[in-house]
Tab-separated table of N, CA and C in Angstrom:
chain	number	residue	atom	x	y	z
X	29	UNK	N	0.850	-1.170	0.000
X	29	UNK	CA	0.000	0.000	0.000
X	29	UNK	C	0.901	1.241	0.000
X	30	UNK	N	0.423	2.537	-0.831
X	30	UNK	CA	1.300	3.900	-1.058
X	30	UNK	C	0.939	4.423	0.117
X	31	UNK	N	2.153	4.959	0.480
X	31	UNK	CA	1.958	6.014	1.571
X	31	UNK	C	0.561	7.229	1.378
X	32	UNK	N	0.367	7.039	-0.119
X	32	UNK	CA	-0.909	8.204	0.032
X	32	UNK	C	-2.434	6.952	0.338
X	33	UNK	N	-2.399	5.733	-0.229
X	33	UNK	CA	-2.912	5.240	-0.070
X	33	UNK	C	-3.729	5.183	1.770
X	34	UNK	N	-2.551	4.480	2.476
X	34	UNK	CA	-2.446	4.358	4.174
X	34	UNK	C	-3.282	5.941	4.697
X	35	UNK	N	-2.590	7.061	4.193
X	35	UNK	CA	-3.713	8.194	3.984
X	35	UNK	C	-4.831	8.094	3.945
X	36	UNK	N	-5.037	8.128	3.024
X	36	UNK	CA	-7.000	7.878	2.589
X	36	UNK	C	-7.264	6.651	3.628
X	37	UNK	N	-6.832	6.138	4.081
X	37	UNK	CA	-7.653	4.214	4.776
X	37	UNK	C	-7.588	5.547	6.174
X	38	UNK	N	-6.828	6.108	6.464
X	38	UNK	CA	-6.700	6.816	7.839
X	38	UNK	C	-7.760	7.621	7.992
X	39	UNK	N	-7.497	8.869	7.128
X	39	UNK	CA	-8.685	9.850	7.051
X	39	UNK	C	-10.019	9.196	7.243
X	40	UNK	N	-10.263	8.170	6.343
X	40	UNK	CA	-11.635	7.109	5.723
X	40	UNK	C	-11.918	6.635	7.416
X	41	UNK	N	-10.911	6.056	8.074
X	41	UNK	CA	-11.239	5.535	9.473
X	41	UNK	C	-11.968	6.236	10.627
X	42	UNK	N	-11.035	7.600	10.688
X	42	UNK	CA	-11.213	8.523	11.410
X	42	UNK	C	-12.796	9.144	11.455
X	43	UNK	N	-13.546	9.195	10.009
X	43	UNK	CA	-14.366	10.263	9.577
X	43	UNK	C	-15.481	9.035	9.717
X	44	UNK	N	-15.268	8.060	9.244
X	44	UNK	CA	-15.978	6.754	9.750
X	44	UNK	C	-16.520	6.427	11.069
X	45	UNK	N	-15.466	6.647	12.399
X	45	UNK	CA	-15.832	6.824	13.352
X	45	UNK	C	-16.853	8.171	13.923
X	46	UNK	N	-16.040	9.419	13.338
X	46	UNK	CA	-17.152	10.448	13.617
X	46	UNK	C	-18.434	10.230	13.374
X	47	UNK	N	-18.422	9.771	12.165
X	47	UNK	CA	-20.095	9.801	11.385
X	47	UNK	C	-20.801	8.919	12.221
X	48	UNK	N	-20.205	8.052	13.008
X	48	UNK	CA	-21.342	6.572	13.483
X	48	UNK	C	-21.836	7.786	15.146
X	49	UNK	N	-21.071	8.736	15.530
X	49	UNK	CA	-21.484	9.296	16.318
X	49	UNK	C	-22.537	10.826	16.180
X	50	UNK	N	-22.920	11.139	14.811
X	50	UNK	CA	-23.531	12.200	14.481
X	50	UNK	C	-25.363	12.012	15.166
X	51	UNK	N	-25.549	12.858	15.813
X	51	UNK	CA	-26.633	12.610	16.656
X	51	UNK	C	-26.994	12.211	18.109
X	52	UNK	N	-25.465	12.098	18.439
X	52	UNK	CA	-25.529	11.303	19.944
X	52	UNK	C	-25.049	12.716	21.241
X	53	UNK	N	-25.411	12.240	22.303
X	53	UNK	CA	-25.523	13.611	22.977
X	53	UNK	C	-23.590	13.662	23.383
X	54	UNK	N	-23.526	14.860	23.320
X	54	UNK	CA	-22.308	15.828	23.645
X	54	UNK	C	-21.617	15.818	22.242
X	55	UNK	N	-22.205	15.465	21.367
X	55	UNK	CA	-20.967	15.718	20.318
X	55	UNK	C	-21.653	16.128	19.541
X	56	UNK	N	-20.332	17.302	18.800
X	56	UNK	CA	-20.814	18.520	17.608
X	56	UNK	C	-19.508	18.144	16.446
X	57	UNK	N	-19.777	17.936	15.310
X	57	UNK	CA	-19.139	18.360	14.022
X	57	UNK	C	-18.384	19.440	13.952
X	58	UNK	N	-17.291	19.953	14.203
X	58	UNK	CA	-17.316	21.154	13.482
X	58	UNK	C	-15.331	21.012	12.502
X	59	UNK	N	-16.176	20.916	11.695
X	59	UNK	CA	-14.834	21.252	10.254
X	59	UNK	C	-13.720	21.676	10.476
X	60	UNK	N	-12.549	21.573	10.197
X	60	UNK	CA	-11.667	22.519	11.114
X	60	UNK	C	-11.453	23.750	9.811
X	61	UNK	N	-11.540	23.040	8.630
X	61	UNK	CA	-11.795	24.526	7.539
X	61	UNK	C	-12.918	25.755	7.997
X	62	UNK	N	-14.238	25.197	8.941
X	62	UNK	CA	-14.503	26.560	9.124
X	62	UNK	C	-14.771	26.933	10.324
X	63	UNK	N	-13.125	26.310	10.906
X	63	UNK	CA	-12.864	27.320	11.966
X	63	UNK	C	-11.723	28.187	11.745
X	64	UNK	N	-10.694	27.869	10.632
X	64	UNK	CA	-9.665	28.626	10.125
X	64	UNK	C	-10.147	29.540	9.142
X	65	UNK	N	-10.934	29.337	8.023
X	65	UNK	CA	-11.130	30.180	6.864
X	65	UNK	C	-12.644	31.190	6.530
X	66	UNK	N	-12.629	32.334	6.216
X	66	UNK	CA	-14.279	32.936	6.299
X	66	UNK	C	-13.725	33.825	7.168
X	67	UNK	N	-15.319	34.611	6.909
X	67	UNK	CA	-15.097	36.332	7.590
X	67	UNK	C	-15.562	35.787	9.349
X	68	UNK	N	-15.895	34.987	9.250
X	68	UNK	CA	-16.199	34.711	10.893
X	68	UNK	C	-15.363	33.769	11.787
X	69	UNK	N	-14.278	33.327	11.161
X	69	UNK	CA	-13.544	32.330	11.689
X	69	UNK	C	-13.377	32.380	13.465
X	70	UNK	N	-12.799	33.686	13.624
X	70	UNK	CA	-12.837	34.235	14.393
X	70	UNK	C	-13.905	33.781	16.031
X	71	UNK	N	-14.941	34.206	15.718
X	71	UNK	CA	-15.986	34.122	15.856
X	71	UNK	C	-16.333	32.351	16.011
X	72	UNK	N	-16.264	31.740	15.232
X	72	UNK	CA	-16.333	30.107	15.217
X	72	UNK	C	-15.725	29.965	16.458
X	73	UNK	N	-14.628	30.259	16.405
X	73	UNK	CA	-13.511	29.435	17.401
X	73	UNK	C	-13.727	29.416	19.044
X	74	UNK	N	-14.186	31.267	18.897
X	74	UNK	CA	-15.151	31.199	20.243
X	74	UNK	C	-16.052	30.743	20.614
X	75	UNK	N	-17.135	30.430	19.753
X	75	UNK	CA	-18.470	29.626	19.654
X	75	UNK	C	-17.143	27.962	20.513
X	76	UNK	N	-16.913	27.395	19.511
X	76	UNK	CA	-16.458	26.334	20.038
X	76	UNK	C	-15.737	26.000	21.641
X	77	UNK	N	-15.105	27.022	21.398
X	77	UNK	CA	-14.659	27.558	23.335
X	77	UNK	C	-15.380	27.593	24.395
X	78	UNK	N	-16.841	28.477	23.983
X	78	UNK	CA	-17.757	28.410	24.831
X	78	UNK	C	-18.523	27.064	25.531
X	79	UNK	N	-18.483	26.450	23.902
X	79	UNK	CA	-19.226	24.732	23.935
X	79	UNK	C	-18.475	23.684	24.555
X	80	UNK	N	-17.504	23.940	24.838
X	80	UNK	CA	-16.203	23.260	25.743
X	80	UNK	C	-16.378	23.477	27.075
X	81	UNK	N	-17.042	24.569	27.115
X	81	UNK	CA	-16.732	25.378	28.682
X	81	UNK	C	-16.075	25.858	29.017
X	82	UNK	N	-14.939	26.714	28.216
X	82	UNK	CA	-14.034	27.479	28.516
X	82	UNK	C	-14.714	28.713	28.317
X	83	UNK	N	-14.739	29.542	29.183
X	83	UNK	CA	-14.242	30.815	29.782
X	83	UNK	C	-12.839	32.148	28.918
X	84	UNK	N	-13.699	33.309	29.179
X	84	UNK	CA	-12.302	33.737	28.894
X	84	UNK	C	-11.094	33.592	29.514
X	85	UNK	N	-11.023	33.925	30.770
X	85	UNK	CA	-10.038	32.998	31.709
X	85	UNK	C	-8.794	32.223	30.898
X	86	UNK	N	-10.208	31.110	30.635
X	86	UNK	CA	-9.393	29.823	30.253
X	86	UNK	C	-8.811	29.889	29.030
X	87	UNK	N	-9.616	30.231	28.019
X	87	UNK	CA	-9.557	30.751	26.857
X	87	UNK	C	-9.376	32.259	26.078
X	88	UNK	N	-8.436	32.960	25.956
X	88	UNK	CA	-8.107	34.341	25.373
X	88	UNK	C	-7.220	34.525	24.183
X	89	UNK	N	-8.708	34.499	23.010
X	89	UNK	CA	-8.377	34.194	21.682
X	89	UNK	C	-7.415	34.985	21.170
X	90	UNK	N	-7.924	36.305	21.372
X	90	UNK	CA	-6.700	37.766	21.391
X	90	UNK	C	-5.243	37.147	21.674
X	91	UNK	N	-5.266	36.797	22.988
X	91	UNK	CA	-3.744	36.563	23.161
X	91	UNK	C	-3.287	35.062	22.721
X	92	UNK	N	-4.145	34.156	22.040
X	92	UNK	CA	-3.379	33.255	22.028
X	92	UNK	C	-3.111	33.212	19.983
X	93	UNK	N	-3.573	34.405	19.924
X	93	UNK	CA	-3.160	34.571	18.098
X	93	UNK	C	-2.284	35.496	18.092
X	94	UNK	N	-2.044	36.545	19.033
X	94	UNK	CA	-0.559	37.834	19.679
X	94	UNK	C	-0.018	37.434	18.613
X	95	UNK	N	0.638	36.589	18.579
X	95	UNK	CA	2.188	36.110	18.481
X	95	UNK	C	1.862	34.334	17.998
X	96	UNK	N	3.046	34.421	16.798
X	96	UNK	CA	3.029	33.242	16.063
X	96	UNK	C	3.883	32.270	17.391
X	97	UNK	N	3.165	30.984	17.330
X	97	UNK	CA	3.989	29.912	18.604
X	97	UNK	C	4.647	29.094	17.636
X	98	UNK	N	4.195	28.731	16.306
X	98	UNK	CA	4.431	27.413	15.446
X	98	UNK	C	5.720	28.018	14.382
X	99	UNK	N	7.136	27.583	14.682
X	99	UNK	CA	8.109	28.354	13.866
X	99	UNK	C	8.049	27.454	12.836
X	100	UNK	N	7.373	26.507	12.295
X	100	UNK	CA	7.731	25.259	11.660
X	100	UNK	C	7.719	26.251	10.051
X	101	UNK	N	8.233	25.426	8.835
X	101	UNK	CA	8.068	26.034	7.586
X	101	UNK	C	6.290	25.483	7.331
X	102	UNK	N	5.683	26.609	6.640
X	102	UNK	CA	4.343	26.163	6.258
X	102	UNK	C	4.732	25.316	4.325
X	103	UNK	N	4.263	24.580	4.421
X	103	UNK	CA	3.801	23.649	3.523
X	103	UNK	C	2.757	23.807	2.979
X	104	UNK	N	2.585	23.273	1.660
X	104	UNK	CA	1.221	23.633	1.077
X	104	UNK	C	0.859	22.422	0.488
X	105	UNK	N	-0.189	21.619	0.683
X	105	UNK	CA	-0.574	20.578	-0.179
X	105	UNK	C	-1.156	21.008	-1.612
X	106	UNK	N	-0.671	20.034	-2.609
X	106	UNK	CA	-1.149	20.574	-4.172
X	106	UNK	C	-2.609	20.455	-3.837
X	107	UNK	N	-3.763	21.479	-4.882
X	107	UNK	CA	-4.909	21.367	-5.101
X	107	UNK	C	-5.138	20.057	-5.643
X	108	UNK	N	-5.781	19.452	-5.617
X	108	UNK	CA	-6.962	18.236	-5.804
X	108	UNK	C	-7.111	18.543	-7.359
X	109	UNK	N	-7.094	19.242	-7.945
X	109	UNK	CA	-6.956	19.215	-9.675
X	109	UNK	C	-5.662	19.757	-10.217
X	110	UNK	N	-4.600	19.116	-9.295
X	110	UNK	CA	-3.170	18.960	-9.386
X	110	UNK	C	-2.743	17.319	-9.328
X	111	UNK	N	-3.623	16.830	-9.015
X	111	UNK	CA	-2.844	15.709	-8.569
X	111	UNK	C	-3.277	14.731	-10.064
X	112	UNK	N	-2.153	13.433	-9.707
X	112	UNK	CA	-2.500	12.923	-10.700
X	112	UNK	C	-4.255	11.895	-10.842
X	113	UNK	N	-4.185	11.595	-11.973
X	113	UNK	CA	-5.623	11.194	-12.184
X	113	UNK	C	-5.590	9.662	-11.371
X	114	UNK	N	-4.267	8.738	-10.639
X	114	UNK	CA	-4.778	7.865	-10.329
X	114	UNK	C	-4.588	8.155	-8.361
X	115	UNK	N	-3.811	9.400	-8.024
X	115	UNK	CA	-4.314	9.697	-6.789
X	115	UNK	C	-5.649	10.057	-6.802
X	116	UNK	N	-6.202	10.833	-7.936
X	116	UNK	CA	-7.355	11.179	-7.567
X	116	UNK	C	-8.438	9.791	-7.397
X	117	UNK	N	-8.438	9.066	-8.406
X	117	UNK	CA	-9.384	7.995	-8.098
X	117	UNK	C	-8.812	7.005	-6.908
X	118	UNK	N	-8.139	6.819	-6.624
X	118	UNK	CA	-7.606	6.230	-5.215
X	118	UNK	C	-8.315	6.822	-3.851
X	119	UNK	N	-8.024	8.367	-4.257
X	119	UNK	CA	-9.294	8.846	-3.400
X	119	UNK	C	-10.996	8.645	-3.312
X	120	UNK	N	-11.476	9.136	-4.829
X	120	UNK	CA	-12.582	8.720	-4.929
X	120	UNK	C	-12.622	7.717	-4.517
X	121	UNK	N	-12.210	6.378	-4.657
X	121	UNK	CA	-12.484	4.787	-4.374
X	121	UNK	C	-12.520	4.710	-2.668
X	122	UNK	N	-11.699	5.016	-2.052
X	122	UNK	CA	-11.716	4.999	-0.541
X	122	UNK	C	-12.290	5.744	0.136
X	123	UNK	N	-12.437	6.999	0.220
X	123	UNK	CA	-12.749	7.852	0.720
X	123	UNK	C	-14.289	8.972	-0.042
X	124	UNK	N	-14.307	8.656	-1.442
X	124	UNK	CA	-15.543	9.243	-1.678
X	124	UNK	C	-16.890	9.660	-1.407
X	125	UNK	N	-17.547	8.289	-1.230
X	125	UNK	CA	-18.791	8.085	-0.564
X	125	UNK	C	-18.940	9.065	1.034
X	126	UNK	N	-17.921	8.699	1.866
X	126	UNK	CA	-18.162	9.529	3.292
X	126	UNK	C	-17.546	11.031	3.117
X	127	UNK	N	-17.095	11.539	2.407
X	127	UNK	CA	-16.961	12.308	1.718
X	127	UNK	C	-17.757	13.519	1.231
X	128	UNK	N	-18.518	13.013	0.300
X	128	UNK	CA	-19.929	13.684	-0.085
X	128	UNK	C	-20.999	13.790	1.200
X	129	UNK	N	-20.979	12.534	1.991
X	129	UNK	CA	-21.364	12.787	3.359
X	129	UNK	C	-21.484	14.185	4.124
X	130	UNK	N	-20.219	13.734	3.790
X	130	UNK	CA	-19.819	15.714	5.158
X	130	UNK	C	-19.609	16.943	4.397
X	131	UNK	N	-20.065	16.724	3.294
X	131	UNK	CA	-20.170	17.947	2.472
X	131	UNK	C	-19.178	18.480	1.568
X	132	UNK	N	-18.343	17.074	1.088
X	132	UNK	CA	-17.011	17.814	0.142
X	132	UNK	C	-17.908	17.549	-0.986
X	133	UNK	N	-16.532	18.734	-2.146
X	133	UNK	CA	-17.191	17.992	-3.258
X	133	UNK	C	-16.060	17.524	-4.157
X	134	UNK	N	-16.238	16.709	-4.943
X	134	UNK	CA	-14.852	15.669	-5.728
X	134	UNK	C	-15.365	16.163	-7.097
């Protein structure tokens, strides 16, 4: 199996498990794309803070965006109509179906 392969079976596992829990009490969905991207991101993150039970106290979004903590180099994964046509169906094949689920689109 390709290392991108072991990928997709991971992601596929992970999102597999979420989904069998959609509806059950204490647990919420939330994307991590829209808690990073959009005019409200912002805003999301606190929503989610609150739903945790954190407090400003506990939680102080202001200061914990101050200042960059992560010195790492940022990386960029190629777009999805970069890749080649048999990563892409490797994806479709594993991971498609739950996929369209949670609202991507291929």
């Amino acid at each position: 199996m390709s290392k991108f392969e072991k990928f997709c079976w991971t992601w596929y596992y992970k999102n597999y498990l979420f989904k069998q829990l959609e509806g059950k009490t204490n647990y919420k969905l939330i994307k991590m794309e829209n808690l990073t991207k959009g005019y409200n991101s912002k805003a999301n993150v606190k929503t989610l803070a609150r739903f945790c039970g954190l407090g400003k106290k506990e939680f102080d979004y202001e200061q914990i965006t101050s200042h960059s903590t992560n010195k790492s180099i940022t990386k960029c994964f190629p777009s999805y109509n970069n890749w080649s046509a048999k990563k892409q169906n490797t994806l479709k094949r594993i991971c498609g179906e739950l996929m369209i689920d949670f609202g991507y689109q291929l």
